[in-house]
PDB file of C-alpha atoms in Angstrom:
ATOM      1  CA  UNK A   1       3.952 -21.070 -24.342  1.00 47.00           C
ATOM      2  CA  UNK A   2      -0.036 -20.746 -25.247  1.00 46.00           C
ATOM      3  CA  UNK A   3      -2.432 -19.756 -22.676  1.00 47.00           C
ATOM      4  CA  UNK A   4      -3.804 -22.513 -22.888  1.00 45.00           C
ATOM      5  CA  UNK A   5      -0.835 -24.669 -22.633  1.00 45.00           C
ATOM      6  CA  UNK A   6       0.083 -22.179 -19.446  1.00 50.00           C
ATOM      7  CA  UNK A   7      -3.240 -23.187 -18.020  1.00 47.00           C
ATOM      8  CA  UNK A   8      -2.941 -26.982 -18.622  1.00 44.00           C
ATOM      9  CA  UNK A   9       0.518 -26.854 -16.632  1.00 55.00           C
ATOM     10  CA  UNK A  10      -0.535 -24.207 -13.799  1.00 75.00           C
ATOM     11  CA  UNK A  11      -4.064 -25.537 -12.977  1.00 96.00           C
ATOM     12  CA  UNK A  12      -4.700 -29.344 -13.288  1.00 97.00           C
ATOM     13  CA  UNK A  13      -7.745 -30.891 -13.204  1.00 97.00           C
ATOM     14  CA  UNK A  14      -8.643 -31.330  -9.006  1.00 98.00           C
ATOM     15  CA  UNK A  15     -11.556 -32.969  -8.803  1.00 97.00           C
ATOM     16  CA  UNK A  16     -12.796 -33.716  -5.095  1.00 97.00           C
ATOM     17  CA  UNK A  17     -14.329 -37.932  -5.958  1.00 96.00           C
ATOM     18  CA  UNK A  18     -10.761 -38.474  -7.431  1.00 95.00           C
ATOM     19  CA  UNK A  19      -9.031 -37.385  -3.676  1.00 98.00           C
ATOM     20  CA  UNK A  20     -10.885 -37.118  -0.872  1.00 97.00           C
ATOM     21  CA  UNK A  21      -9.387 -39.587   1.106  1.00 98.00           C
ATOM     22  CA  UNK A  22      -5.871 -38.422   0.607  1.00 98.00           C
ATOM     23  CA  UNK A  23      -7.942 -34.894   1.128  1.00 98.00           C
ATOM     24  CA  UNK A  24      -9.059 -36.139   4.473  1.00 98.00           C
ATOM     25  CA  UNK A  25      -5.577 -37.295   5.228  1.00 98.00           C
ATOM     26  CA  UNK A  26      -3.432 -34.607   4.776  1.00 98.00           C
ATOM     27  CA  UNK A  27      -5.679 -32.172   6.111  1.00 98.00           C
ATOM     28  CA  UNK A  28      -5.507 -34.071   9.686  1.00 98.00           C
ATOM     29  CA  UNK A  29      -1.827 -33.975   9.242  1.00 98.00           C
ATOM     30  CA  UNK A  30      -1.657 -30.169   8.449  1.00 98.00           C
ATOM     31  CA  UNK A  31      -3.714 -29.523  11.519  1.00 98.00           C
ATOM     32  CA  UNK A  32      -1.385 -31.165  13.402  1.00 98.00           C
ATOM     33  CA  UNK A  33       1.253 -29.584  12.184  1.00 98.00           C
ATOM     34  CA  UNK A  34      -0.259 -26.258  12.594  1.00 98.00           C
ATOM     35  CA  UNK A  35      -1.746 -27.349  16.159  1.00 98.00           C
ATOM     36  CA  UNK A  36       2.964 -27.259  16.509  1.00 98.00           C
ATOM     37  CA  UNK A  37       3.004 -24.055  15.278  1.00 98.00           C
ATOM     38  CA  UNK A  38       0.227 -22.315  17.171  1.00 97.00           C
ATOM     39  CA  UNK A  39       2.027 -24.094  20.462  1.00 97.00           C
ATOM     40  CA  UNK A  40       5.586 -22.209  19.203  1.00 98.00           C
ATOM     41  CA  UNK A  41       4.515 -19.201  17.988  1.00 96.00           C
ATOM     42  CA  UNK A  42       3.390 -15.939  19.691  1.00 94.00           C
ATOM     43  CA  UNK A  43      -0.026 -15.002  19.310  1.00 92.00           C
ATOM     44  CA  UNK A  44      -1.052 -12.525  16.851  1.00 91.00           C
ATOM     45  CA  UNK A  45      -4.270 -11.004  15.839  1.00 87.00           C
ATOM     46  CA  UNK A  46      -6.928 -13.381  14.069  1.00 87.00           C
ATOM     47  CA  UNK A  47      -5.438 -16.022  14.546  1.00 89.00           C
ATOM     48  CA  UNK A  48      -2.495 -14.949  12.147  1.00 91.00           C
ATOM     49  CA  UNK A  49      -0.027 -16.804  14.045  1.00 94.00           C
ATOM     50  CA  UNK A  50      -1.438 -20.120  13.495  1.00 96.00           C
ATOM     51  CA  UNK A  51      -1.353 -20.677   9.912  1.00 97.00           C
ATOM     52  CA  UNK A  52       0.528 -22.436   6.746  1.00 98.00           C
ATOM     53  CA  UNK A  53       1.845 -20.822   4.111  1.00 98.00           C
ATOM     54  CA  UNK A  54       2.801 -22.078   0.496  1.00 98.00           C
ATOM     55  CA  UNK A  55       6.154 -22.052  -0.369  1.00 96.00           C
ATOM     56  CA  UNK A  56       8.326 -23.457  -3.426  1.00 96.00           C
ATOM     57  CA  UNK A  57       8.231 -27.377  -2.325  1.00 97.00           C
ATOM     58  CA  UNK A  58       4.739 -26.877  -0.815  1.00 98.00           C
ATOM     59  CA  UNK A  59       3.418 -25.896   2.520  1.00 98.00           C
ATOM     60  CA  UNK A  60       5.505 -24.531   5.372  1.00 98.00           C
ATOM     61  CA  UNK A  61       5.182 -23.160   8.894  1.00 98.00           C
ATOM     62  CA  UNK A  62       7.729 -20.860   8.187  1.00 98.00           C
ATOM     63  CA  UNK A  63      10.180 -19.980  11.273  1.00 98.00           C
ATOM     64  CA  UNK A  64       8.845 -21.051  15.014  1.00 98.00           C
ATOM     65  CA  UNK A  65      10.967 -21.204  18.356  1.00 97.00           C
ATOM     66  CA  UNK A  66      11.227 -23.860  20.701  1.00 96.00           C
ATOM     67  CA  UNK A  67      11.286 -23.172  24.343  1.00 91.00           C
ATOM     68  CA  UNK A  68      15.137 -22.906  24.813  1.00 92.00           C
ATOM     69  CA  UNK A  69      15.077 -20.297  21.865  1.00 93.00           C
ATOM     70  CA  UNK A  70      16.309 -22.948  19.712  1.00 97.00           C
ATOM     71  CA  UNK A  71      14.401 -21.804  15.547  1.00 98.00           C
ATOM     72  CA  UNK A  72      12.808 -23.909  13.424  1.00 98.00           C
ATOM     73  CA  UNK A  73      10.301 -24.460  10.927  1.00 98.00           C
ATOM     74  CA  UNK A  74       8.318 -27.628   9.780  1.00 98.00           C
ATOM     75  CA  UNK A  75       8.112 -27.992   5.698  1.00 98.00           C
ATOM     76  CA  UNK A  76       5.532 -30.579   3.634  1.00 98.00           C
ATOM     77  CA  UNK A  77       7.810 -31.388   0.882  1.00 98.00           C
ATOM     78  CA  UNK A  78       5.868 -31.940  -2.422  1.00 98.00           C
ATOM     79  CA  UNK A  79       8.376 -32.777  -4.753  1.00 98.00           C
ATOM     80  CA  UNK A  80      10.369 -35.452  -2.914  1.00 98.00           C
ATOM     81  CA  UNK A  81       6.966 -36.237  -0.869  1.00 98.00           C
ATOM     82  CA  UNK A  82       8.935 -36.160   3.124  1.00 98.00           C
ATOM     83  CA  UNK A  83       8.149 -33.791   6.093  1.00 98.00           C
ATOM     84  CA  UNK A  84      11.079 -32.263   6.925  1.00 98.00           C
ATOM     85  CA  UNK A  85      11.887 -30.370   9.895  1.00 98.00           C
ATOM     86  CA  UNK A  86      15.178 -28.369  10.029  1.00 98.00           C
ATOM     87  CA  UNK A  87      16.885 -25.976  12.853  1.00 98.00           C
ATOM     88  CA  UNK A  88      18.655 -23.096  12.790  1.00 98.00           C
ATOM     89  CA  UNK A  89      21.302 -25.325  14.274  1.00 97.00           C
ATOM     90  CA  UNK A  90      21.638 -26.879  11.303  1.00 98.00           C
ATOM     91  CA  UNK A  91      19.786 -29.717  11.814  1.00 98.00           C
ATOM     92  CA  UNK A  92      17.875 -31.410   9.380  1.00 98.00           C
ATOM     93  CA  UNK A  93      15.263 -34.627   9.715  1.00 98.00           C
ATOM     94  CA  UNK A  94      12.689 -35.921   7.794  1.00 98.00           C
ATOM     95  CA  UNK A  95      10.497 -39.134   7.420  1.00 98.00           C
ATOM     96  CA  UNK A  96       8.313 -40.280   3.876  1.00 98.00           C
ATOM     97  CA  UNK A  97       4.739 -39.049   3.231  1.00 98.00           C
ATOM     98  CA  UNK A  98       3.455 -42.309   1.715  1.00 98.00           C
ATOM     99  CA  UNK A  99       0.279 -43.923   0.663  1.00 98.00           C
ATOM    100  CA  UNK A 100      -0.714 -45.848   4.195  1.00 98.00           C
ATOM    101  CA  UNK A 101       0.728 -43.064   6.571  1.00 98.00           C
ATOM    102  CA  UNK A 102      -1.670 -42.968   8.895  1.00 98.00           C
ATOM    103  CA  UNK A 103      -2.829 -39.666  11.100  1.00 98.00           C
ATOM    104  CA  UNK A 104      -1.649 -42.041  14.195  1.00 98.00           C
ATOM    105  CA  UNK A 105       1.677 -42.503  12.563  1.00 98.00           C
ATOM    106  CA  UNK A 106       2.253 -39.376  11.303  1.00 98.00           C
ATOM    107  CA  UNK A 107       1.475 -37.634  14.821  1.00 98.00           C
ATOM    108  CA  UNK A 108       3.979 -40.212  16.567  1.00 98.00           C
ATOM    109  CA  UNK A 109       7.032 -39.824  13.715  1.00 98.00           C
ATOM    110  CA  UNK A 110       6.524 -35.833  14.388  1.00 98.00           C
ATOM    111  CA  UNK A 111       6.729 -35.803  17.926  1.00 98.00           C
ATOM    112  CA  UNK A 112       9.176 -38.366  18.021  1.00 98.00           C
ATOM    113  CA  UNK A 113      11.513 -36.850  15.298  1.00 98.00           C
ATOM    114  CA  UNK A 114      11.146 -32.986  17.300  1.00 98.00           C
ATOM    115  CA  UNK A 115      11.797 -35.174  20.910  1.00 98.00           C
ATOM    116  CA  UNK A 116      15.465 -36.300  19.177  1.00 98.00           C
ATOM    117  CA  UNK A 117      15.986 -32.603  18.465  1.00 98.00           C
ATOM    118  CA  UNK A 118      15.219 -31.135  21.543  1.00 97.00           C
ATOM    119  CA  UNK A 119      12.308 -29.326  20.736  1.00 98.00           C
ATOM    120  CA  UNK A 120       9.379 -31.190  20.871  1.00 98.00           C
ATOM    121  CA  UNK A 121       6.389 -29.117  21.742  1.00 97.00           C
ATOM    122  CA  UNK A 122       2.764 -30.687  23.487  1.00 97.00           C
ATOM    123  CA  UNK A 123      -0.468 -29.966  21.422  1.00 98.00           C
ATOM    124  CA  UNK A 124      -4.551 -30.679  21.954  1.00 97.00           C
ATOM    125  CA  UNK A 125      -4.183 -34.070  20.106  1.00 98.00           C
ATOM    126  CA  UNK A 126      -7.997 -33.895  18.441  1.00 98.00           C
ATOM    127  CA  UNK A 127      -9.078 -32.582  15.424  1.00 98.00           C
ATOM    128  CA  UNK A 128     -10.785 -29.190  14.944  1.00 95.00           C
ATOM    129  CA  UNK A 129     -13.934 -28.172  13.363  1.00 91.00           C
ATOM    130  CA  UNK A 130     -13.975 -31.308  11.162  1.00 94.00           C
ATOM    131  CA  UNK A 131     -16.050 -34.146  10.766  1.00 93.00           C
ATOM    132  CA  UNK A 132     -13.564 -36.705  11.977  1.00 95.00           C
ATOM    133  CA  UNK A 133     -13.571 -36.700  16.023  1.00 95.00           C
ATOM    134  CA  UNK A 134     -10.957 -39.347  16.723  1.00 98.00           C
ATOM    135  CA  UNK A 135      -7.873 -38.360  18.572  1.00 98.00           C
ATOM    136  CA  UNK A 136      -4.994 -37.713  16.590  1.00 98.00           C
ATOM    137  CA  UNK A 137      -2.845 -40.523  18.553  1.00 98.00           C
ATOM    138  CA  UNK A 138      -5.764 -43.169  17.563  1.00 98.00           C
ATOM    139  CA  UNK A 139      -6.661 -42.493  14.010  1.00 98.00           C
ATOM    140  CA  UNK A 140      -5.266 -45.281  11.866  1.00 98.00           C
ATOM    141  CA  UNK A 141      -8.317 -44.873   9.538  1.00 98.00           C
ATOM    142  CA  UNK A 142      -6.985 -42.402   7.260  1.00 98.00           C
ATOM    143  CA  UNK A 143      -3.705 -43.031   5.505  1.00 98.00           C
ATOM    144  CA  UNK A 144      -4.210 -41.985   2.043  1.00 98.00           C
ATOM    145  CA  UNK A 145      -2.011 -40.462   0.307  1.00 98.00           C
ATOM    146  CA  UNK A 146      -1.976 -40.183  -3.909  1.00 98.00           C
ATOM    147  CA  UNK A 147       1.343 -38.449  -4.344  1.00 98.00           C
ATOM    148  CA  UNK A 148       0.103 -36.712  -7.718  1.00 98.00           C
ATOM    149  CA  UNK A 149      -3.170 -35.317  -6.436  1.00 98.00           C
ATOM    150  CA  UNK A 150      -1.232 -33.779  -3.490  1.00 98.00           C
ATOM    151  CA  UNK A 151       1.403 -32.512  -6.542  1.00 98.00           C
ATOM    152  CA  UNK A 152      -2.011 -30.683  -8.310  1.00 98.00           C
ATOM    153  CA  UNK A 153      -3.157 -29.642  -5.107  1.00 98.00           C
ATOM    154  CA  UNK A 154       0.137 -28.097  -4.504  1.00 98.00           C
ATOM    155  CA  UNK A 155       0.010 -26.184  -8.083  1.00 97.00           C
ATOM    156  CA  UNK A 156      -3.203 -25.059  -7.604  1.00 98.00           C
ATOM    157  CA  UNK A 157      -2.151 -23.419  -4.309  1.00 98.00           C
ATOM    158  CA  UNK A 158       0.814 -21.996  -5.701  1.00 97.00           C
ATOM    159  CA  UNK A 159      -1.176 -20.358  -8.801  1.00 98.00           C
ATOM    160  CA  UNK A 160      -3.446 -18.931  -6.830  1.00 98.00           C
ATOM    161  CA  UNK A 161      -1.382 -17.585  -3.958  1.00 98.00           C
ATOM    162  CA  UNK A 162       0.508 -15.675  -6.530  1.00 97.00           C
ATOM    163  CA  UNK A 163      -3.390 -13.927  -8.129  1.00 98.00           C
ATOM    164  CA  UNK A 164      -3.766 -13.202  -3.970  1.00 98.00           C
ATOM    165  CA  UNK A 165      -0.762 -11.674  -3.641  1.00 98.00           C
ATOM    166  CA  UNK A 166      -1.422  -9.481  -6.615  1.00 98.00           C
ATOM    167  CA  UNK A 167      -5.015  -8.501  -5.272  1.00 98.00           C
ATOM    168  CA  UNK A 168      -3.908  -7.993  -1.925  1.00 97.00           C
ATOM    169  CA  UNK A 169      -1.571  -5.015  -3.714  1.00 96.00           C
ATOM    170  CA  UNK A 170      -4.678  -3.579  -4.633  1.00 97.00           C
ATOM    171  CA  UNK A 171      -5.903  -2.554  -1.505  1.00 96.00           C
ATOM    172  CA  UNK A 172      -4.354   0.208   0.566  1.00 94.00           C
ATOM    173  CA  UNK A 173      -5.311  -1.030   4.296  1.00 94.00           C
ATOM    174  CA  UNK A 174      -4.864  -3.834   6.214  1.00 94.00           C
ATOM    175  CA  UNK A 175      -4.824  -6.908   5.198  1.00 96.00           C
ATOM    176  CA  UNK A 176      -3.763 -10.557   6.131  1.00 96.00           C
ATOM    177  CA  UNK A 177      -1.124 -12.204   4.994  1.00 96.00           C
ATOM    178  CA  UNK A 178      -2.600 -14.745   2.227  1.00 98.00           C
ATOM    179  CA  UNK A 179      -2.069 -17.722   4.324  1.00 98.00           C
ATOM    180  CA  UNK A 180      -3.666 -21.620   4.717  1.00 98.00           C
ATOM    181  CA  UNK A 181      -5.908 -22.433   7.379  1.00 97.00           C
ATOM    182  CA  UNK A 182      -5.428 -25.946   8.718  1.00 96.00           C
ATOM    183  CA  UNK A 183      -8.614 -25.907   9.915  1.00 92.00           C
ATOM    184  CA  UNK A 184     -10.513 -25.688   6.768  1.00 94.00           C
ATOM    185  CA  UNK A 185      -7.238 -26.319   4.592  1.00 97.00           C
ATOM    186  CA  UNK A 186      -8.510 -22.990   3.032  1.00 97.00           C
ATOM    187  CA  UNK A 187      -5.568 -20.629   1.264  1.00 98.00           C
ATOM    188  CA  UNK A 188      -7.383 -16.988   2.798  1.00 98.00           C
ATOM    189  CA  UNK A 189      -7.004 -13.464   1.921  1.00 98.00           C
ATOM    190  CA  UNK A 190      -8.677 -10.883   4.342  1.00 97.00           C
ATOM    191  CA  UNK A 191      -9.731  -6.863   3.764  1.00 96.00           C
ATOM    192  CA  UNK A 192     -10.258  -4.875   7.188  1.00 94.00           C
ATOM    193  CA  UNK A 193     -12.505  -1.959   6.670  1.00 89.00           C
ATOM    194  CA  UNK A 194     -11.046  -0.651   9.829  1.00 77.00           C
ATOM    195  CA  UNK A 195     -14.114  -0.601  12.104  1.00 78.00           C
ATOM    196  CA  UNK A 196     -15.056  -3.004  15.190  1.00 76.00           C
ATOM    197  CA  UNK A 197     -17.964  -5.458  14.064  1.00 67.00           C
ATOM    198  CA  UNK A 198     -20.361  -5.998  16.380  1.00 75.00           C
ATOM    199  CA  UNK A 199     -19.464  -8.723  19.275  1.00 78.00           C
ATOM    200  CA  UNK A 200     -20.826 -12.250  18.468  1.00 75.00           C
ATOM    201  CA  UNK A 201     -22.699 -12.965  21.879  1.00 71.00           C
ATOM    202  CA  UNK A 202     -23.153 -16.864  20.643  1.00 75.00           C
ATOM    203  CA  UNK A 203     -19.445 -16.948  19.900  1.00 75.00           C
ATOM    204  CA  UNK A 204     -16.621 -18.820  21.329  1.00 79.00           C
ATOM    205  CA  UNK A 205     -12.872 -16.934  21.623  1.00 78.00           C
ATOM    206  CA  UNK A 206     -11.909 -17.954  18.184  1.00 75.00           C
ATOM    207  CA  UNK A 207     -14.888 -16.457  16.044  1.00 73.00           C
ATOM    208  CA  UNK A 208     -14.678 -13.634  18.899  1.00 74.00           C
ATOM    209  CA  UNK A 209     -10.838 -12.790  17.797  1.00 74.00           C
ATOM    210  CA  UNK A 210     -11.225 -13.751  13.827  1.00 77.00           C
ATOM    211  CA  UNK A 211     -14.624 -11.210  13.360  1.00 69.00           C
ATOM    212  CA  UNK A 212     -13.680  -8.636  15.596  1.00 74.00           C
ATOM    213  CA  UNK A 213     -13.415  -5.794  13.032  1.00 79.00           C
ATOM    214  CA  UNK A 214     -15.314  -5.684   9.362  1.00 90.00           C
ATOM    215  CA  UNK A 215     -13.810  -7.833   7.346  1.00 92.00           C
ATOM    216  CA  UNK A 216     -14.133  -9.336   3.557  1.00 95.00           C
ATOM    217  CA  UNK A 217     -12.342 -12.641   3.276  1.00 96.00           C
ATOM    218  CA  UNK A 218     -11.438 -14.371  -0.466  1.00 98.00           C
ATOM    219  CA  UNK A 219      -9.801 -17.496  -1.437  1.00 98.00           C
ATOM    220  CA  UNK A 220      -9.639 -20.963  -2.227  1.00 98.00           C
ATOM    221  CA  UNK A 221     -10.569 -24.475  -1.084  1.00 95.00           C
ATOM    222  CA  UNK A 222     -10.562 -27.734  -2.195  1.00 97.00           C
ATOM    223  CA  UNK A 223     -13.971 -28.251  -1.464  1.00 95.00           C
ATOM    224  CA  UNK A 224     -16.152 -29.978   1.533  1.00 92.00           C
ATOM    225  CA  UNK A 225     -18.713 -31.626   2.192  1.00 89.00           C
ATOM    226  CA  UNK A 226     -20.952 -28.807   1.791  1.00 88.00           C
ATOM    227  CA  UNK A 227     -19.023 -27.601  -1.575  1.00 91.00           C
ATOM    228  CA  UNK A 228     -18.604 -30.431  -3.664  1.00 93.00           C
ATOM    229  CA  UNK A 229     -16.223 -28.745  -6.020  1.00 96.00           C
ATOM    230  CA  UNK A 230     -12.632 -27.155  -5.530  1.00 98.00           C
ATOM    231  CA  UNK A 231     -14.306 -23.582  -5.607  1.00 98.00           C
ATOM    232  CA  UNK A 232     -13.059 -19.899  -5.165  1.00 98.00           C
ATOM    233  CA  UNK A 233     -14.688 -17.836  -2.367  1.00 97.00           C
ATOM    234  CA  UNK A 234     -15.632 -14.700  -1.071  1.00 97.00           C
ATOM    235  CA  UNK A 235     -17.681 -13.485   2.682  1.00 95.00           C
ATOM    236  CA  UNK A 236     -18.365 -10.215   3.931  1.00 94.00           C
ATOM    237  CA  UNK A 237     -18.669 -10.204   8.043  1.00 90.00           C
ATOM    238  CA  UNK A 238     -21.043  -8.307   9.218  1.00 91.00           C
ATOM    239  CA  UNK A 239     -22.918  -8.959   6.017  1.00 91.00           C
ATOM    240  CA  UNK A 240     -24.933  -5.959   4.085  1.00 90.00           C
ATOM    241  CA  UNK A 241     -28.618  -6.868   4.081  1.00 89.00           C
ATOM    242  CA  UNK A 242     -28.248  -6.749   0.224  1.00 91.00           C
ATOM    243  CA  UNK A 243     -25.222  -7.998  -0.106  1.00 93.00           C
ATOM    244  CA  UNK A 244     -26.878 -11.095  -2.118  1.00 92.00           C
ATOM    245  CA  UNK A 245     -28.482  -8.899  -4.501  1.00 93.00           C
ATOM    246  CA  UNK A 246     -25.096  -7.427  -5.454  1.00 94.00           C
ATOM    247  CA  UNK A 247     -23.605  -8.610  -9.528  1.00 96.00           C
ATOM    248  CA  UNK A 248     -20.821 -10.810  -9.755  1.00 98.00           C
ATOM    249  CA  UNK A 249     -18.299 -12.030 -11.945  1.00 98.00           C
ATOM    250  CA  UNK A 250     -17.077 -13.940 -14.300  1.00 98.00           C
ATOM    251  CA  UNK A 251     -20.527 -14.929 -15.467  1.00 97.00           C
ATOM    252  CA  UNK A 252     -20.328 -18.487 -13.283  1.00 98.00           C
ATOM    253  CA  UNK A 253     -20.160 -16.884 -10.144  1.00 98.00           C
ATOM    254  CA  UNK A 254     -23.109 -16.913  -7.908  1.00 97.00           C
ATOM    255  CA  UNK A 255     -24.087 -16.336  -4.343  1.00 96.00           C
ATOM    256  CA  UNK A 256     -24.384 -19.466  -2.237  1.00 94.00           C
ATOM    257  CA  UNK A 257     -25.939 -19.535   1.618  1.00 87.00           C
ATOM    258  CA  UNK A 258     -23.631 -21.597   3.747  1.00 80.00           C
ATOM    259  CA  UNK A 259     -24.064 -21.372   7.650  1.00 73.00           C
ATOM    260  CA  UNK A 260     -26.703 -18.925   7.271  1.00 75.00           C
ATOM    261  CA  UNK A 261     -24.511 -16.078   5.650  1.00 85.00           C
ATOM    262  CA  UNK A 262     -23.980 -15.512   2.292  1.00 92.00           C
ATOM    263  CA  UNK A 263     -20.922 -17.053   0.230  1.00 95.00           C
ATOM    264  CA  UNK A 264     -20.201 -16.038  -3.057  1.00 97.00           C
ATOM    265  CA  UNK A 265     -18.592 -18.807  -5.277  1.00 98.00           C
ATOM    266  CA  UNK A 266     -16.220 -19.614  -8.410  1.00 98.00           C
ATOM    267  CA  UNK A 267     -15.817 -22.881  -9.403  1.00 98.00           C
ATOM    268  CA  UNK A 268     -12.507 -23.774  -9.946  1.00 98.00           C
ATOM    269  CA  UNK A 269     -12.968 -25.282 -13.364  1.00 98.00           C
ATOM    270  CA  UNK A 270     -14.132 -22.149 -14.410  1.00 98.00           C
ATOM    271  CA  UNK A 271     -11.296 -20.499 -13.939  1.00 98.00           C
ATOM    272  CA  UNK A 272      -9.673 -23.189 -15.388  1.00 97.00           C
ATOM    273  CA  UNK A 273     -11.147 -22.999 -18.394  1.00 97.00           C
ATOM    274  CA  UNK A 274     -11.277 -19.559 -18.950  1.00 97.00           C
ATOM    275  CA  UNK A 275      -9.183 -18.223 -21.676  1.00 96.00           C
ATOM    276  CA  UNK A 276      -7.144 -16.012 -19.074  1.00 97.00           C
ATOM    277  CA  UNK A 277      -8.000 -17.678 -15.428  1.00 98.00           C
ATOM    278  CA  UNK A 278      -5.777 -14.808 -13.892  1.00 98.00           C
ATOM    279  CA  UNK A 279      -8.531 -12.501 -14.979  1.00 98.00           C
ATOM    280  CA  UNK A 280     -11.207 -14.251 -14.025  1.00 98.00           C
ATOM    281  CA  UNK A 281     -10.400 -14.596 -11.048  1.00 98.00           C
ATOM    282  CA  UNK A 282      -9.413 -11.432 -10.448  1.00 98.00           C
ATOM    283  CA  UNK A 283     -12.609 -10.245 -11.594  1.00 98.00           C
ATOM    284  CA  UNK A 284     -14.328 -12.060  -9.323  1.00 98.00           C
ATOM    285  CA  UNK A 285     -12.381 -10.995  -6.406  1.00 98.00           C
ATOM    286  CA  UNK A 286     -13.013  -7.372  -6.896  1.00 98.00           C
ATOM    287  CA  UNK A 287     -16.770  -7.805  -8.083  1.00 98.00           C
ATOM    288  CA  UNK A 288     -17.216 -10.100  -4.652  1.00 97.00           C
ATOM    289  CA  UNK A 289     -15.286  -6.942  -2.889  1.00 96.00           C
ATOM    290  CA  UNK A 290     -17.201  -3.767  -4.614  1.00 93.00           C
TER     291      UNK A 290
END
């Protein structure tokens, strides 16, 4: 198969106008989903515990325990479009992810379906660090869902965890586990230098635990509506006072301030349409890095 071909098949066109409502949606879903997870899963350092990870159907929890010990693990299903939730007693249960789902429904189909098994776990039922304020319980205004956006989404997740993956080889420290943040629906990467960062006095307990060493963070997102464009990322916390002046590459990346720091950016399409997109963005990630 071409390169080209390749690229065609591995990264789709993901324009954020064509989905942001199903965007919207499923992002309110996966941070209720991950709200489950953070409520059956002990805690680990940055946060680690309460993330999403992609997997060969799409996103997953991975393994979680109820109170009574019992396993299990919570699984959005992009090829047969379900949420399926399956024990290590062998259970297995599932309901449809369909076009006029809404966040209301979905949150009362999950609860009810893990009540029927036993292991139904309570979370804060609001959204977090989003635009959208209304409760989880009452939000029958978004219930999009275009089944082959989600699919492209999906791809583009799974192409680029694998170029993560590979980068995060590169580095002989610690790192984090390339994993997806519900509560930017971000697919993340971090580098820890290995020193303490100075404490954030302005800070609540989350940005307190998530920048408490030196850290440079990469990855992916879909875009926002500060980003207009599904874009590749990179931050550096504390940030160098010159850290803006520093080159990048591919020749389309470019420093960005967002949140008064500075973000350095990819678009996706020009990865995309690079003639080797694995390169690119590797290039990027290690220019963003040096």
């Amino acid at each position: 198969m071409s390169t080209t071909a390749r690229t065609r098949r591995e990264l789709p066109e993901l324009p954020l106008t064509g989905w942001e409502e199903t965007k919207q949606t499923l992002h309110l879903w996966a941070q209720i989903v991950g709200k489950v997870r953070m409520a059956s899963t002990a805690p680990r350092n940055h946060w680690w515990h309460v993330t999403l990870y992609v997997d060969v159907r799409g996103l997953t929890t991975r393994r979680m325990h109820a109170q009574d010990g019992v396993a299990f693990e919570i699984d959005f299903d992009f090829v047969d479009h379900r949420l399926v939730i399956s024990t290590n007693r062998g259970e297995v249960e599932s309901f449809a992810l369909v076009d006029g789902l809404s966040v209301a429904e979905f949150d009362e189909r999950l609860h009810a379906t893990l009540a029927g098994l036993g292991i139904d776990v309570a979370i804060r039922e609001e959204p977090y660090r989003v635009p959208v304020t209304t409760p989880f319980p009452e939000d029958r205004e978004h219930a999009s869902y275009d089944r082959d956006a989600v699919e492209r989404f999906w791809h583009v997740l799974e192409w680029t965890d694998g170029v993560l993956e590979e980068f995060a080889g590169w580095y002989c420290g610690k790192t984090s586990p390339v994993h997806l943040f519900w509560h930017g629906l971000d697919l993340a990467l971090t580098r820890f230098g290995g020193a303490r960062a100075p404490a954030l006095p302005e800070a609540g307990p989350v940005d307190q635990e998530t920048y408490s060493h030196e850290v440079v963070s990469c990855g992916f997102w879909a875009g926002d509506e500060n980003v207009r464009e599904p874009s590749f990322y990179s931050y550096t916390a504390p940030e160098p006072a010159d850290l803006r002046q520093q080159p990048l590459h591919p020749a389309e990346a470019f420093w960005s301030e967002q949140g008064g720091g500075s973000l350095a950016l990819l678009p996706y399409d020009a990865v995309r349409g690079a003639s080797d997109p694995r390169a690119a963005l590797l290039a990027f990630l290690e220019s963003a890095y040096r």
